[in-house]
Short mmCIF file of C-alpha atoms in Angstrom, two decimals:
data_model
loop_
_atom_site.label_atom_id
_atom_site.label_comp_id
_atom_site.label_asym_id
_atom_site.label_seq_id
_atom_site.Cartn_x
_atom_site.Cartn_y
_atom_site.Cartn_z
CA MET Q 1 0.00 0.00 0.00
CA ILE Q 2 1.46 3.37 -1.05
CA THR Q 3 1.21 6.16 1.54
CA ARG Q 4 2.71 9.03 -0.44
CA PRO Q 5 2.79 9.94 -4.13
CA LEU Q 6 5.42 8.36 -6.38
CA LYS Q 7 7.73 10.63 -8.33
CA ASP Q 8 5.90 10.71 -11.67
CA VAL Q 9 3.34 9.08 -13.96
CA ALA Q 10 5.86 6.52 -15.23
CA ALA Q 11 6.51 5.32 -11.68
CA TRP Q 12 2.79 4.84 -11.08
CA VAL Q 13 2.40 2.94 -14.36
CA ALA Q 14 5.26 0.63 -13.37
CA TYR Q 15 3.69 0.04 -9.96
CA PHE Q 16 0.22 -0.72 -11.27
CA ASP Q 17 1.66 -2.95 -13.99
CA GLN Q 18 2.96 -5.30 -11.29
CA ALA Q 19 -0.08 -5.05 -9.01
CA ASP Q 20 -2.58 -7.88 -8.67
CA ILE Q 21 -5.66 -5.82 -9.42
CA PRO Q 22 -8.64 -6.75 -7.22
CA VAL Q 23 -12.29 -6.99 -8.17
CA LEU Q 24 -15.55 -6.63 -6.29
CA THR Q 25 -16.60 -9.48 -4.01
CA ARG Q 26 -19.91 -9.38 -5.84
CA THR Q 27 -18.00 -10.05 -9.08
CA GLN Q 28 -16.28 -13.07 -7.53
CA THR Q 29 -19.65 -14.45 -6.46
CA ALA Q 30 -21.21 -13.84 -9.87
CA LEU Q 31 -18.36 -15.64 -11.67
CA VAL Q 32 -18.76 -18.69 -9.44
CA GLN Q 33 -22.49 -18.77 -10.15
CA PHE Q 34 -21.95 -18.47 -13.89
CA LYS Q 35 -19.31 -21.20 -13.86
CA ASP Q 36 -21.58 -23.55 -11.93
CA ASN Q 37 -24.14 -23.13 -14.71
CA GLU Q 38 -21.66 -23.06 -17.59
CA ASP Q 39 -23.62 -25.53 -19.72
CA ASN Q 40 -26.53 -23.07 -19.86
CA LEU Q 41 -24.42 -19.94 -19.86
CA ASN Q 42 -25.84 -16.76 -21.38
CA GLY Q 43 -22.81 -14.86 -22.68
CA ARG Q 44 -24.62 -11.54 -22.70
CA GLU Q 45 -25.54 -11.89 -19.02
CA LEU Q 46 -21.94 -12.74 -18.15
CA ALA Q 47 -20.68 -9.72 -20.08
CA ASP Q 48 -23.19 -7.48 -18.31
CA ALA Q 49 -22.07 -8.77 -14.91
CA ILE Q 50 -18.44 -8.09 -15.78
CA MET Q 51 -19.33 -4.55 -16.86
CA HIS Q 52 -20.67 -3.78 -13.40
CA ASP Q 53 -17.03 -3.85 -12.29
CA PRO Q 54 -14.50 -1.52 -13.97
CA LEU Q 55 -11.52 -3.47 -12.64
CA MET Q 56 -12.85 -6.83 -13.83
CA THR Q 57 -13.50 -5.23 -17.21
CA LEU Q 58 -9.90 -4.04 -17.24
CA ARG Q 59 -8.58 -7.50 -16.34
CA VAL Q 60 -10.50 -9.11 -19.21
CA LEU Q 61 -9.24 -6.58 -21.77
CA ARG Q 62 -5.64 -6.93 -20.55
CA TYR Q 63 -5.83 -10.71 -20.61
CA LEU Q 64 -7.26 -10.69 -24.11
CA HIS Q 65 -4.39 -8.56 -25.39
CA THR Q 66 -1.74 -10.90 -23.99
CA HIS Q 67 -3.47 -13.94 -25.49
CA ARG Q 68 -4.55 -12.62 -28.86
CA SER Q 69 -3.25 -14.31 -31.97
CA LYS Q 70 -0.69 -12.48 -34.09
CA ARG Q 71 -2.98 -13.15 -37.05
CA GLN Q 72 -5.83 -11.32 -35.34
CA ALA Q 73 -5.73 -7.93 -37.02
CA MET Q 74 -8.87 -6.34 -35.59
CA GLU Q 75 -8.93 -5.17 -31.99
CA ILE Q 76 -11.62 -6.51 -29.68
CA THR Q 77 -13.35 -3.55 -28.09
CA THR Q 78 -16.25 -5.12 -26.18
CA ILE Q 79 -16.51 -7.68 -23.37
CA ALA Q 80 -19.05 -9.78 -25.29
CA HIS Q 81 -16.62 -10.16 -28.19
CA ALA Q 82 -13.76 -10.82 -25.78
CA LEU Q 83 -15.64 -13.71 -24.20
CA MET Q 84 -16.34 -15.17 -27.63
CA MET Q 85 -12.63 -15.01 -28.49
CA LEU Q 86 -11.44 -16.44 -25.18
CA GLY Q 87 -14.03 -19.19 -24.77
CA THR Q 88 -15.87 -19.67 -21.51
CA THR Q 89 -13.87 -22.60 -20.13
CA PRO Q 90 -10.46 -20.87 -20.50
CA PHE Q 91 -12.05 -17.69 -19.15
CA PHE Q 92 -13.30 -19.32 -15.96
CA ARG Q 93 -10.04 -21.22 -15.53
CA HIS Q 94 -7.93 -18.06 -15.69
CA PHE Q 95 -10.17 -15.93 -13.49
CA ALA Q 96 -10.93 -18.61 -10.90
CA ARG Q 97 -9.00 -16.90 -8.10
CA LEU Q 98 -9.00 -13.14 -7.92
CA PRO Q 99 -8.24 -10.81 -5.00
CA SER Q 100 -11.14 -8.73 -3.74
CA ILE Q 101 -11.29 -4.99 -3.23
CA GLU Q 102 -12.99 -5.52 0.12
CA SER Q 103 -10.11 -7.69 1.40
CA THR Q 104 -7.47 -5.37 -0.04
CA LEU Q 105 -8.95 -2.41 1.82
CA LYS Q 106 -10.19 -4.18 4.94
CA ASP Q 107 -7.94 -1.98 7.11
CA HIS Q 108 -8.86 1.19 5.19
CA PRO Q 109 -12.64 1.67 5.55
CA ASP Q 110 -12.58 5.28 4.32
CA ALA Q 111 -10.73 4.23 1.17
CA LEU Q 112 -13.13 1.32 0.66
CA LEU Q 113 -16.02 3.77 0.79
CA GLY Q 114 -14.17 6.03 -1.65
CA VAL Q 115 -13.56 3.31 -4.23
CA MET Q 116 -17.14 2.07 -3.97
CA HIS Q 117 -18.44 5.57 -4.68
CA SER Q 118 -16.08 5.81 -7.68
CA MET Q 119 -17.19 2.45 -9.05
CA SER Q 120 -20.86 3.26 -8.54
CA ARG Q 121 -20.31 6.54 -10.38
CA ALA Q 122 -18.57 4.68 -13.22
CA ARG Q 123 -21.59 2.39 -13.53
CA HIS Q 124 -23.89 5.42 -13.69
CA ALA Q 125 -21.72 6.97 -16.41
CA ALA Q 126 -21.73 3.73 -18.41
CA LEU Q 127 -25.53 3.52 -18.35
CA TYR Q 128 -25.95 7.16 -19.37
CA ALA Q 129 -23.50 6.60 -22.23
CA GLN Q 130 -25.34 3.44 -23.30
CA ASP Q 131 -28.73 5.17 -23.36
CA TRP Q 132 -27.43 8.08 -25.40
CA ALA Q 133 -25.50 5.83 -27.79
CA MET Q 134 -28.66 3.84 -28.52
CA LEU Q 135 -30.62 7.05 -29.04
CA ARG Q 136 -27.95 8.14 -31.53
CA HIS Q 137 -28.17 4.72 -33.29
CA ASP Q 138 -24.56 3.88 -32.41
CA MET Q 139 -23.93 0.45 -33.94
CA GLU Q 140 -21.38 -0.52 -31.26
CA SER Q 141 -22.81 1.03 -28.12
CA ASP Q 142 -20.79 -1.33 -25.88
CA GLU Q 143 -17.61 0.48 -26.95
CA VAL Q 144 -19.01 3.73 -25.60
CA VAL Q 145 -20.19 1.95 -22.44
CA ILE Q 146 -16.75 0.50 -21.69
CA ALA Q 147 -15.02 3.81 -22.40
CA ALA Q 148 -17.31 5.53 -19.88
CA LEU Q 149 -16.87 2.72 -17.37
CA LEU Q 150 -13.07 2.94 -17.55
CA ARG Q 151 -12.64 6.70 -17.93
CA ASP Q 152 -11.88 7.13 -14.21
CA LEU Q 153 -9.86 3.92 -13.99
CA ALA Q 154 -6.81 5.70 -12.57
CA GLU Q 155 -8.87 7.11 -9.71
CA ILE Q 156 -10.27 3.68 -8.86
CA LEU Q 157 -6.81 2.11 -8.86
CA MET Q 158 -5.46 4.90 -6.68
CA TRP Q 159 -8.19 4.28 -4.11
CA CYS Q 160 -7.21 0.59 -4.02
CA PHE Q 161 -3.45 1.02 -3.74
CA ALA Q 162 -2.80 4.60 -2.57
CA PRO Q 163 -5.63 5.57 -0.21
CA GLU Q 164 -3.74 8.28 1.67
CA PRO Q 165 -3.23 10.62 -1.32
CA MET Q 166 -6.82 9.99 -2.42
CA LEU Q 167 -8.18 10.85 1.02
CA LYS Q 168 -6.20 14.09 0.90
CA ILE Q 169 -7.68 14.92 -2.52
CA ARG Q 170 -11.18 14.21 -1.23
CA ALA Q 171 -10.66 16.36 1.87
CA LEU Q 172 -9.49 19.31 -0.24
CA MET Q 173 -12.46 18.94 -2.59
CA GLN Q 174 -14.93 18.77 0.29
CA ALA Q 175 -13.38 21.84 1.91
CA ASN Q 176 -13.74 23.83 -1.32
CA PRO Q 177 -16.28 22.33 -3.76
CA ARG Q 178 -15.47 25.03 -6.32
CA LEU Q 179 -12.06 23.51 -6.95
CA ARG Q 180 -11.60 21.49 -10.13
CA SER Q 181 -10.75 17.87 -9.41
CA SER Q 182 -7.96 17.93 -12.01
CA ASP Q 183 -6.33 20.91 -10.26
CA VAL Q 184 -6.45 19.18 -6.88
CA GLN Q 185 -4.99 16.00 -8.40
CA LYS Q 186 -2.17 18.06 -9.88
CA HIS Q 187 -1.51 19.67 -6.49
CA VAL Q 188 -1.43 16.39 -4.53
CA LEU Q 189 -0.04 13.92 -7.08
CA GLY Q 190 1.93 16.18 -9.40
CA PHE Q 191 -0.21 15.25 -12.41
CA ARG Q 192 -3.86 15.07 -13.47
CA GLY Q 193 -5.70 11.79 -13.20
CA GLN Q 194 -6.36 11.86 -16.95
CA GLU Q 195 -2.61 11.76 -17.60
CA LEU Q 196 -2.21 8.56 -15.60
CA GLN Q 197 -5.38 7.17 -17.13
CA LEU Q 198 -4.11 7.54 -20.69
CA ALA Q 199 -0.61 6.34 -19.80
CA LEU Q 200 -2.04 3.15 -18.29
CA ALA Q 201 -4.36 2.59 -21.26
CA GLU Q 202 -1.44 2.89 -23.66
CA HIS Q 203 0.92 0.75 -21.56
CA TRP Q 204 -1.66 -2.01 -21.23
CA HIS Q 205 -2.47 -1.82 -24.94
CA LEU Q 206 -6.15 -1.20 -24.42
CA PRO Q 207 -7.88 -0.94 -27.80
CA LYS Q 208 -6.97 2.28 -29.60
CA LEU Q 209 -10.62 3.10 -30.12
CA LEU Q 210 -11.28 2.93 -26.37
CA GLN Q 211 -8.26 5.14 -25.73
CA LEU Q 212 -9.64 7.67 -28.19
CA LEU Q 213 -13.10 7.61 -26.60
CA MET Q 214 -11.61 8.10 -23.11
CA ASP Q 215 -9.37 11.00 -24.11
CA GLU Q 216 -10.91 14.38 -23.26
CA GLU Q 217 -8.81 15.95 -26.02
CA HIS Q 218 -11.15 14.28 -28.53
CA ALA Q 219 -14.38 15.28 -26.78
CA ASN Q 220 -15.43 17.33 -29.82
CA GLN Q 221 -16.20 14.07 -31.66
CA PRO Q 222 -19.78 12.84 -31.00
CA ARG Q 223 -18.93 9.42 -29.52
CA SER Q 224 -16.17 10.87 -27.33
CA LYS Q 225 -18.51 13.70 -26.37
CA ASN Q 226 -21.05 11.09 -25.30
CA VAL Q 227 -18.48 9.51 -22.97
CA ALA Q 228 -17.24 12.83 -21.59
CA LEU Q 229 -20.75 14.12 -20.85
CA ALA Q 230 -21.85 10.84 -19.27
CA CYS Q 231 -18.87 10.92 -16.91
CA ARG Q 232 -19.41 14.60 -16.10
CA LEU Q 233 -23.08 14.05 -15.35
CA ALA Q 234 -22.32 11.05 -13.14
CA ARG Q 235 -19.67 12.99 -11.21
CA HIS Q 236 -21.74 16.14 -10.73
CA SER Q 237 -24.96 14.33 -9.79
CA ALA Q 238 -23.01 12.20 -7.31
CA ASN Q 239 -22.42 15.43 -5.38
CA ASN Q 240 -26.14 16.25 -5.39
CA TRP Q 241 -28.84 17.20 -7.90
CA PHE Q 242 -28.33 20.88 -7.09
CA ASP Q 243 -24.69 20.88 -8.21
CA ALA Q 244 -23.92 24.18 -9.94
CA ALA Q 245 -22.40 22.42 -12.97
CA LEU Q 246 -25.51 20.38 -13.83
CA PRO Q 247 -27.41 23.05 -15.83
CA ASP Q 248 -24.50 23.27 -18.27
CA ASP Q 249 -24.40 19.47 -18.46
CA TYR Q 250 -28.12 19.33 -19.29
CA LYS Q 251 -27.67 21.94 -22.01
CA GLU Q 252 -24.78 20.09 -23.69
CA ILE Q 253 -26.57 16.74 -23.43
CA GLY Q 254 -29.61 18.28 -25.10
CA GLN Q 255 -27.43 19.60 -27.91
CA LEU Q 256 -25.74 16.23 -28.40
CA LEU Q 257 -29.02 14.32 -28.49
CA ASN Q 258 -31.18 17.02 -30.07
CA LEU Q 259 -33.61 16.90 -27.14
CA ARG Q 260 -35.58 19.54 -25.27
CA GLU Q 261 -34.62 20.25 -21.66
CA GLU Q 262 -37.58 18.36 -20.20
CA GLU Q 263 -36.74 15.34 -22.39
CA VAL Q 264 -33.16 15.43 -21.13
CA HIS Q 265 -34.40 15.48 -17.53
CA GLU Q 266 -36.76 12.57 -18.15
CA ARG Q 267 -34.03 10.38 -19.66
CA ILE Q 268 -31.59 11.23 -16.89
CA GLN Q 269 -34.12 10.36 -14.21
CA ARG Q 270 -34.98 7.05 -15.88
CA ILE Q 271 -31.35 5.99 -16.21
CA ALA Q 272 -30.49 7.14 -12.68
CA LEU Q 273 -33.28 4.89 -11.39
CA GLN Q 274 -32.01 2.03 -13.54
CA ALA Q 275 -28.48 2.49 -12.16
CA ALA Q 276 -29.86 2.49 -8.63
CA LYS Q 277 -30.92 -1.14 -9.08
CA SER Q 278 -27.22 -2.07 -9.02
CA TRP Q 279 -26.54 -0.41 -5.67
CA THR Q 280 -25.94 -3.75 -3.91
CA TRP Q 281 -22.82 -4.26 -6.03
CA TYR Q 282 -21.21 -1.26 -4.35
CA GLY Q 283 -23.08 -0.82 -1.08
CA VAL Q 284 -23.34 2.96 -1.35
CA ALA Q 285 -26.36 5.19 -1.93
CA PRO Q 286 -26.89 5.83 -5.67
CA ALA Q 287 -27.51 9.28 -7.11
CA ALA Q 288 -31.18 8.38 -7.60
CA ALA Q 289 -31.62 8.35 -3.82
CA TRP Q 290 -31.76 12.15 -3.94
CA LEU Q 291 -34.03 12.54 -6.97
CA PRO Q 292 -37.19 13.24 -4.89
CA LEU Q 293 -35.48 16.40 -3.61
CA LEU Q 294 -35.31 17.86 -7.11
CA PRO Q 295 -38.71 19.09 -8.38
CA THR Q 296 -37.55 19.56 -11.99
CA LEU Q 297 -36.70 15.87 -12.24
CA SER Q 298 -39.81 14.52 -10.55
#
């Protein structure tokens, strides 16, 4: 467990590259249940379970890269396709024993709460991105979903392996909510989380398309804009539904989807309620818990 920031992004990449990345206990349980019923396995249901967990999603994509054939020219950008390529029996064999986030952070309850909030927020972002991609008739909506799910991957990993710096970042943000998270990250870590995020994605050879969709520098492109807005909405609404940044989010979402403001609100409320159904994966209150307090979304 790291108690103080390493010297630079490269040092963090090297550290995480050697780390045995944990997954949710709920993910472990789900994999056992799917394996026990392997003869009647529904691949789509397995993929959906994996995509509740950003770190399990990461592990699958990394494993696929290291085991892909040299003759395989096209990159696999979705979990469903990855499972088809790997085969279910080899998949279950490789991922039979995984460390859990809950065990990793058993002596760090504040950090465990922090990572669960981050993972819940990632799930919210993924569902927003999925809904908007389908509305835009995106033929590969799962690519957008995974990009949104993994866009704050660096933050989630930091909570797991470097809780002290993350707790400091959280304390500074709570003391002054007007601060930009990227500025606070720069102050505490010496770099923005997005820098580490992209460095890890490149080092682990995540599909180039996913790297593009996760990169805020390409947020002017519609699919990347979808991902960026979904993550922004999830982050701001996780604070509360009165967050000062939300009106701008609603406006940009409406422009992206060509929807009126009330239509934007209706879709957001519906997806927030859908995301809330997954709260038991993370054990923290979902953003939808505060929807009744907001008249414009009722």
